[in-house]
mmCIF file of N, CA and C in Angstrom:
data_model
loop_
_atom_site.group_PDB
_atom_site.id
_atom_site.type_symbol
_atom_site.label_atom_id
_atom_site.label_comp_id
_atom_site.label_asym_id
_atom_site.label_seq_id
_atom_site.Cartn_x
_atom_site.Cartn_y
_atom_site.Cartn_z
ATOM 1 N N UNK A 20 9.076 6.115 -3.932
ATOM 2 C CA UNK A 20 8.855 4.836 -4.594
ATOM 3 C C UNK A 20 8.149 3.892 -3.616
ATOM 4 N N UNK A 21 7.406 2.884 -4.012
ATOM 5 C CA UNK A 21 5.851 2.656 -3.263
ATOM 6 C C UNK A 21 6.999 1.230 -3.200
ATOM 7 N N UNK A 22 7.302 0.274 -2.263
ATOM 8 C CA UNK A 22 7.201 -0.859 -1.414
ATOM 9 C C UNK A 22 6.292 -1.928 -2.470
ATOM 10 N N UNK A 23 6.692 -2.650 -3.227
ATOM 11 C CA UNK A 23 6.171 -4.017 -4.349
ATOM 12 C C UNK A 23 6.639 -5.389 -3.752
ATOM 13 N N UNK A 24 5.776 -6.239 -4.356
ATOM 14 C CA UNK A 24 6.319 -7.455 -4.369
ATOM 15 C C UNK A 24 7.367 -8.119 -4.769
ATOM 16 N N UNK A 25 8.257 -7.512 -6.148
ATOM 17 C CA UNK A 25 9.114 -7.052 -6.642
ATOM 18 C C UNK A 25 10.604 -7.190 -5.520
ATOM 19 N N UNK A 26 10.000 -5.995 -4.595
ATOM 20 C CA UNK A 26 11.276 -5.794 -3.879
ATOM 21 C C UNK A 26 10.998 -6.509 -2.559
ATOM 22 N N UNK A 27 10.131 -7.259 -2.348
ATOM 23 C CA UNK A 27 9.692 -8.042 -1.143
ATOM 24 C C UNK A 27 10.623 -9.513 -1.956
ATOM 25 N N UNK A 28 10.344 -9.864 -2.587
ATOM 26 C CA UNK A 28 11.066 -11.054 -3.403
ATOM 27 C C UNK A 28 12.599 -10.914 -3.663
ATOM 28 N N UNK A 29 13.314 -9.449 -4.228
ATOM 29 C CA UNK A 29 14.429 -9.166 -4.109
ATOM 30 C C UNK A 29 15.051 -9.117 -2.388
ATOM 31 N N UNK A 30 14.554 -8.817 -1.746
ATOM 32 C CA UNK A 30 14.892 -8.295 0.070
ATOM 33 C C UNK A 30 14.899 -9.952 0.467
ATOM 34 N N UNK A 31 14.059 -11.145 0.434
ATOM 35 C CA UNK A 31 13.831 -12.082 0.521
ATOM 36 C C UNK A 31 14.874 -13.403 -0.124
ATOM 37 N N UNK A 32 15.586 -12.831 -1.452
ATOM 38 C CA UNK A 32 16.465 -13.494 -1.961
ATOM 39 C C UNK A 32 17.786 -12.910 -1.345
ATOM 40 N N UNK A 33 17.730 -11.746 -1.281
ATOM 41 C CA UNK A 33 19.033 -11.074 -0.697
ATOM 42 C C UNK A 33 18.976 -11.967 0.915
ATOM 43 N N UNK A 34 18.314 -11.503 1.403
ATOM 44 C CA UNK A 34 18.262 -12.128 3.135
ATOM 45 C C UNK A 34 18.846 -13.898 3.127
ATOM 46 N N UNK A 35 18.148 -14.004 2.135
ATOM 47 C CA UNK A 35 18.120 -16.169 2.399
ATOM 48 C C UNK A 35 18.577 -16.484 1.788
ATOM 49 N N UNK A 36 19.846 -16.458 0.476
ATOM 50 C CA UNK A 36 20.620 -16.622 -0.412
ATOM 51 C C UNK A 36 21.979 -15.680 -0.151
ATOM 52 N N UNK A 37 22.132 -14.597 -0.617
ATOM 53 C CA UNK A 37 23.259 -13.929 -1.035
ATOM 54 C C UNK A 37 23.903 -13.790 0.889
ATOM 55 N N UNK A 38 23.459 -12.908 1.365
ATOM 56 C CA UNK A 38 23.973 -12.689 2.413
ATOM 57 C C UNK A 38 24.572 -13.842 3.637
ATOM 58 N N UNK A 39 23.384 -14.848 3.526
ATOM 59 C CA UNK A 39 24.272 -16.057 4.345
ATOM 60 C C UNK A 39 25.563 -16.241 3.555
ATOM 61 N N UNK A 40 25.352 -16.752 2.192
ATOM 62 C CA UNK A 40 26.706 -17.279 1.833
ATOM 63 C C UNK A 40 27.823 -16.472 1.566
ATOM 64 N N UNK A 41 27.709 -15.389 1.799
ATOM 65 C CA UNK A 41 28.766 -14.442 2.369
ATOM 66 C C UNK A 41 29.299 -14.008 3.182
ATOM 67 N N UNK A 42 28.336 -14.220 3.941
ATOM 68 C CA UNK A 42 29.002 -14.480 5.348
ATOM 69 C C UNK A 42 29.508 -15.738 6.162
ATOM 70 N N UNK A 43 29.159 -16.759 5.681
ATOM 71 C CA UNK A 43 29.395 -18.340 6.044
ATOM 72 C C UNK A 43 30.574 -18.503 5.471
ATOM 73 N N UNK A 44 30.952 -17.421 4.343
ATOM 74 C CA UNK A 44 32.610 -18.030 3.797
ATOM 75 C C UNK A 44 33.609 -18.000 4.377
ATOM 76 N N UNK A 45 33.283 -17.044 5.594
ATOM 77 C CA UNK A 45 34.127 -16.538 6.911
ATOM 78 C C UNK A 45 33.944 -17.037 8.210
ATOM 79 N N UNK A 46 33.100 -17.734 8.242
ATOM 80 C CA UNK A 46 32.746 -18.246 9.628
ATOM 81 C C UNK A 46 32.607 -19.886 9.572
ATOM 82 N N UNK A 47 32.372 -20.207 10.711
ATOM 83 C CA UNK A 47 32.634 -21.945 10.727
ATOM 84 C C UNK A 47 31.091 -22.460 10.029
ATOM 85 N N UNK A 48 30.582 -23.922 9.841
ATOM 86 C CA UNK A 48 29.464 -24.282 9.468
ATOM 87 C C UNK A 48 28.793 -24.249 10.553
ATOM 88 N N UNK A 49 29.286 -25.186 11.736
ATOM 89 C CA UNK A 49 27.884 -24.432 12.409
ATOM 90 C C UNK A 49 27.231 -23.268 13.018
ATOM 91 N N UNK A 50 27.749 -22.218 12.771
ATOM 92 C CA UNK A 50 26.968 -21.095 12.941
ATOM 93 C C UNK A 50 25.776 -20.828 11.956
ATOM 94 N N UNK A 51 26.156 -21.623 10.583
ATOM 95 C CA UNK A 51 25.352 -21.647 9.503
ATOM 96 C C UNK A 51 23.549 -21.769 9.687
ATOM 97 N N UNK A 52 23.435 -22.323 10.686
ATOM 98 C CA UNK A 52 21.894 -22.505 11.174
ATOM 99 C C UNK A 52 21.465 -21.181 12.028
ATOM 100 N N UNK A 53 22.352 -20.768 12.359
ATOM 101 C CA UNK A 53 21.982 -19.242 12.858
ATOM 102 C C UNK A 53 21.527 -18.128 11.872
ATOM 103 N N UNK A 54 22.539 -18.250 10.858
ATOM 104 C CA UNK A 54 22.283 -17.381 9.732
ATOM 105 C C UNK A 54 21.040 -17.306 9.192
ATOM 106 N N UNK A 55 20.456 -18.921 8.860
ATOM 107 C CA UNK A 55 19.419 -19.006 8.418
ATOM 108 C C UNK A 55 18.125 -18.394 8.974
ATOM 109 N N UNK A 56 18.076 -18.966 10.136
ATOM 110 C CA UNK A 56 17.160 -18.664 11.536
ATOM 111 C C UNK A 56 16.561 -16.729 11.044
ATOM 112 N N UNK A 57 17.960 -16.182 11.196
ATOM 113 C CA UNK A 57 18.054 -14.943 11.303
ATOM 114 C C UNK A 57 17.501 -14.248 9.786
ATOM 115 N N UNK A 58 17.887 -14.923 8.792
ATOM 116 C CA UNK A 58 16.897 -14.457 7.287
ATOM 117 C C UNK A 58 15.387 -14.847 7.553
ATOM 118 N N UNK A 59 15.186 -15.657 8.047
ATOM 119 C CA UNK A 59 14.110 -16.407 8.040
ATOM 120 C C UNK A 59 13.007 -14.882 9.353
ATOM 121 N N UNK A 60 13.667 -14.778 10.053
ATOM 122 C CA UNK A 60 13.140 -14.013 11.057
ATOM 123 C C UNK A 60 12.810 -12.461 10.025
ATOM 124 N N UNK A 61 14.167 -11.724 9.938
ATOM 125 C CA UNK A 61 14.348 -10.711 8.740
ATOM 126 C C UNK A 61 12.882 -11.261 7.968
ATOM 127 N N UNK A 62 13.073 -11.932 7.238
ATOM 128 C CA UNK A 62 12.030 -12.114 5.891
ATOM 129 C C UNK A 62 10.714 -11.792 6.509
ATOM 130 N N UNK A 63 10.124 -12.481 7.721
ATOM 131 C CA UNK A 63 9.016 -12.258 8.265
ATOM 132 C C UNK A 63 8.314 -11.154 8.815
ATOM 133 N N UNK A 64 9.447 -9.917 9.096
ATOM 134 C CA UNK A 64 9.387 -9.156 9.451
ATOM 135 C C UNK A 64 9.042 -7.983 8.370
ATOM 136 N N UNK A 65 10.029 -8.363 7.258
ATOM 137 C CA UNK A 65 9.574 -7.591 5.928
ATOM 138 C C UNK A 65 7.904 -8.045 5.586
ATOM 139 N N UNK A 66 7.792 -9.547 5.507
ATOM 140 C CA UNK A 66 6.420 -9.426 5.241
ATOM 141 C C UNK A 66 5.198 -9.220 5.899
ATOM 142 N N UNK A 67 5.326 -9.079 7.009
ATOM 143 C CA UNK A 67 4.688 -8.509 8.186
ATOM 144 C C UNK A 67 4.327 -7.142 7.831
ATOM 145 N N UNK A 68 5.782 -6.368 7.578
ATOM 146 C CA UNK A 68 5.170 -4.935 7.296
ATOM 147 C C UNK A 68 4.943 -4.482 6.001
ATOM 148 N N UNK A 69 4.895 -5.484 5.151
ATOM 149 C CA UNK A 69 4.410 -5.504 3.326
ATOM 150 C C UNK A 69 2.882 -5.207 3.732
ATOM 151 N N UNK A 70 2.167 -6.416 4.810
ATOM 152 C CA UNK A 70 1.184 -6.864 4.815
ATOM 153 C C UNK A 70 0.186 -5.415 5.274
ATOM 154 N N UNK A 71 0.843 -5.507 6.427
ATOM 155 C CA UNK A 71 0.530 -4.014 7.236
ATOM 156 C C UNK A 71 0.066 -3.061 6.465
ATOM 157 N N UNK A 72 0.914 -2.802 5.853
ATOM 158 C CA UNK A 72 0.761 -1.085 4.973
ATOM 159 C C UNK A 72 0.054 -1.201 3.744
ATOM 160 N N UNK A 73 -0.281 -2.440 3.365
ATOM 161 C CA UNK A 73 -1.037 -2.836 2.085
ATOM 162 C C UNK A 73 -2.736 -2.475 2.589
ATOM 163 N N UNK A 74 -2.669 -3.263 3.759
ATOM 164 C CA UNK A 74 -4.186 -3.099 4.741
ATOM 165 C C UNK A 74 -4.352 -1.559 4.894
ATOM 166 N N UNK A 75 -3.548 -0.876 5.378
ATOM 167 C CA UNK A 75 -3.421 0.549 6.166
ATOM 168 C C UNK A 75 -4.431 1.081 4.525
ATOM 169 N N UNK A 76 -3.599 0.836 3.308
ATOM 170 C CA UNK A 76 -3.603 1.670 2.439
ATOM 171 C C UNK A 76 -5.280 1.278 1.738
ATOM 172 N N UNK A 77 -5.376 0.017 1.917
ATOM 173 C CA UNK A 77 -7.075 0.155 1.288
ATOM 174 C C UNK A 77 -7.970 0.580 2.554
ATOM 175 N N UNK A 78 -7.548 0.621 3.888
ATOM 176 C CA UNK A 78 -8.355 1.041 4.729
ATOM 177 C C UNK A 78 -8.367 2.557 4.686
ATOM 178 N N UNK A 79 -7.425 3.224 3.657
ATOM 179 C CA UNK A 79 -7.295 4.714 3.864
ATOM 180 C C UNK A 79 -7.974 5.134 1.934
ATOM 181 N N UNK A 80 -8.554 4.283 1.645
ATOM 182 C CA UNK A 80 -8.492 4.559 0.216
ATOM 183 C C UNK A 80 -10.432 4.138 0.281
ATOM 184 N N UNK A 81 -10.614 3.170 1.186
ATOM 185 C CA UNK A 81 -11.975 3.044 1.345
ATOM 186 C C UNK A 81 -12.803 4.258 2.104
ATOM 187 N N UNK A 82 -12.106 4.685 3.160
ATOM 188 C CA UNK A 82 -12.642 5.622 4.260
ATOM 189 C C UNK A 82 -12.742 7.332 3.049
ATOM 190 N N UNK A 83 -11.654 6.964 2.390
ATOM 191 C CA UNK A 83 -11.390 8.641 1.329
ATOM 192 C C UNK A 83 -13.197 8.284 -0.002
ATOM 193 N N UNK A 84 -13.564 7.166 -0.153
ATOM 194 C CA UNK A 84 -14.265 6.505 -1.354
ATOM 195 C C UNK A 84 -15.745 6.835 -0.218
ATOM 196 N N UNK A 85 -15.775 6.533 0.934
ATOM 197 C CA UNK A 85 -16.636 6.537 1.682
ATOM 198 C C UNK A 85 -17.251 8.516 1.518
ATOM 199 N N UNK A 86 -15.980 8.975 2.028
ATOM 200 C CA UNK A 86 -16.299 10.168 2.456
ATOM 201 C C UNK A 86 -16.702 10.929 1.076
ATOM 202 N N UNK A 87 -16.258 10.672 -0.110
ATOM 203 C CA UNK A 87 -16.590 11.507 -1.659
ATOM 204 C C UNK A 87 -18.330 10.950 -1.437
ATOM 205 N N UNK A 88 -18.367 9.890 -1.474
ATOM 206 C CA UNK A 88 -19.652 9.095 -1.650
ATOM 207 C C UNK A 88 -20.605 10.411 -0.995
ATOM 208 N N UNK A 89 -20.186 10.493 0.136
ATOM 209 C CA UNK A 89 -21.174 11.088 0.957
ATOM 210 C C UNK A 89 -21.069 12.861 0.786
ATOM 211 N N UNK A 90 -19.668 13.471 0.142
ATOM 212 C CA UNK A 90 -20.307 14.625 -0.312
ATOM 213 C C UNK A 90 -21.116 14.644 -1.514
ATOM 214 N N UNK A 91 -20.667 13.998 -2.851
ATOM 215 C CA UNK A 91 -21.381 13.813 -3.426
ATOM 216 C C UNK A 91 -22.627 13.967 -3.694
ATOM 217 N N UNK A 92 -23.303 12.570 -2.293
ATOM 218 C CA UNK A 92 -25.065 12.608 -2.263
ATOM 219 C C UNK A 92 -25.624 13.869 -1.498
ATOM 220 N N UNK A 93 -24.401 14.354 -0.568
ATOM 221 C CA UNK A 93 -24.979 15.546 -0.178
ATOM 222 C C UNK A 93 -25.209 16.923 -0.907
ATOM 223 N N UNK A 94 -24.090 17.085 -1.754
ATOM 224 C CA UNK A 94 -24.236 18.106 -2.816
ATOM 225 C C UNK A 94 -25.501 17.735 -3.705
ATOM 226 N N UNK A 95 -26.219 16.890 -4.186
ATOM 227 C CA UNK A 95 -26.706 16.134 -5.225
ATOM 228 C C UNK A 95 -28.236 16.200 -4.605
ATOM 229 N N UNK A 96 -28.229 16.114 -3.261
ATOM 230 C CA UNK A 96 -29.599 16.171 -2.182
ATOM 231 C C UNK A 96 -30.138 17.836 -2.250
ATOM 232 N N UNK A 97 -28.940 18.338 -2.220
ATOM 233 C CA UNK A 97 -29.517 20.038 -2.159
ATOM 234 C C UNK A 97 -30.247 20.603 -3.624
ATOM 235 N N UNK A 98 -30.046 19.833 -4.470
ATOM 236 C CA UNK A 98 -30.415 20.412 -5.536
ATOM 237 C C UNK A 98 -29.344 21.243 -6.708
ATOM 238 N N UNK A 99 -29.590 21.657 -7.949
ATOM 239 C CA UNK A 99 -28.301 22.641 -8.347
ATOM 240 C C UNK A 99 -27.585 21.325 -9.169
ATOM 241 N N UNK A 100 -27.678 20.202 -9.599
ATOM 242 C CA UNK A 100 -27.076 19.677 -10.277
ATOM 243 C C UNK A 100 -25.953 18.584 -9.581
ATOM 244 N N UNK A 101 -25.033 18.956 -10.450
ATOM 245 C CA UNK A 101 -23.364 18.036 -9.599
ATOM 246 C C UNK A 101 -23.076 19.205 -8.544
ATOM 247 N N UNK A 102 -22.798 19.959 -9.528
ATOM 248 C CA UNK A 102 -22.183 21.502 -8.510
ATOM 249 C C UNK A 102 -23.306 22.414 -7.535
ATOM 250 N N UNK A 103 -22.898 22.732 -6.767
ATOM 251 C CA UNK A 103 -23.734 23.415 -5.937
ATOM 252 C C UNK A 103 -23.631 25.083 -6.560
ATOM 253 N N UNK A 104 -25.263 25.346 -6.224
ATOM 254 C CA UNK A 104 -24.943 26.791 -7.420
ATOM 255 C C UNK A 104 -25.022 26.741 -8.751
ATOM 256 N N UNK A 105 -25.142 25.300 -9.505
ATOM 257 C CA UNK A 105 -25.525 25.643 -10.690
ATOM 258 C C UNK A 105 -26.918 25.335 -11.331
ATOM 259 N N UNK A 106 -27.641 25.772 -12.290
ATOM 260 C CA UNK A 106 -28.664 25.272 -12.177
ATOM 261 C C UNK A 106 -28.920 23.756 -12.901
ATOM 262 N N UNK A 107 -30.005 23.238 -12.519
ATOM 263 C CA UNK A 107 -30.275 22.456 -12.736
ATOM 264 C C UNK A 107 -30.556 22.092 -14.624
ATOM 265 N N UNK A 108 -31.137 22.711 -15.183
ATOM 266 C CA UNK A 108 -31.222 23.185 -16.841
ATOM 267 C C UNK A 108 -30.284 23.993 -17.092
ATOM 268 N N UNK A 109 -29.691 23.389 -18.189
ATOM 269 C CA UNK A 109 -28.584 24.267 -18.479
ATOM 270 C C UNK A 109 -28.751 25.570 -19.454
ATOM 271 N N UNK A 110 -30.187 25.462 -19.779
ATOM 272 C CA UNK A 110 -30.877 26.066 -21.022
ATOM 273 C C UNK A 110 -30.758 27.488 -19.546
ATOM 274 N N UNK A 111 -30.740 27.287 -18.562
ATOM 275 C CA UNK A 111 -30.856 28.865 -17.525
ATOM 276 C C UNK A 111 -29.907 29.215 -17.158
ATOM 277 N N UNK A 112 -28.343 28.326 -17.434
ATOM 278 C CA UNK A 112 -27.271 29.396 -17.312
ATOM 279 C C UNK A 112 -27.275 30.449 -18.083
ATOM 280 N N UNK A 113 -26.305 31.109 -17.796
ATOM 281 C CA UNK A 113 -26.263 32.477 -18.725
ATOM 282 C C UNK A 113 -25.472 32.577 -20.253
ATOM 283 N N UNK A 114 -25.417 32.682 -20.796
ATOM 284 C CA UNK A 114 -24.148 32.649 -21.775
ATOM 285 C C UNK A 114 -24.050 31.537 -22.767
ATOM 286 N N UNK A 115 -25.316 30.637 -22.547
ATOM 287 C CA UNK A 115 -25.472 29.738 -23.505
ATOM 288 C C UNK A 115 -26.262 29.663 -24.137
#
């Protein structure tokens, strides 16, 4: 299951809502600014590596778009149609 905004927003409400005040019900108030500090850090870190792997993934989706591109024109340069080996008129395959 692919990493969404979805669960960047759920991880983000969990971190800076639910979890401080569950834990603050047990501990004194001022530690309470620690808690925060510490979602706040957490959160950045999640979106740090949201950001990351979002980049990674069009930089790996451009380089794959790059490389078809270029068999493509290379198959397409030799002659033979799309496919290499076939002919160019289809009226000279066999069987048709």
């Amino acid at each position: 299951m692919r990493w969404t905004w979805g669960h960047t927003l759920l991880a983000l409400g969990y971190i800076l809502y639910v979890l401080p005040s569950l834990l603050l019900a047990t501990v004194p108030d001022r530690v309470s600014i620690w808690w925060v500090l510490v979602g706040l850090l957490l959160a950045g870190v999640i979106l740090t590596r949201v950001i990351i792997n979002r980049r990674r993934e069009a930089e790996i989706l451009l380089v794959n778009q790059q490389r078809l591109h270029t068999i493509l024109m290379q198959t397409n340069a030799g002659g033979g149609g799309c496919l290499a080996g076939w002919p160019d008129v289809p009226d000279q395959s066999p069987g048709l």
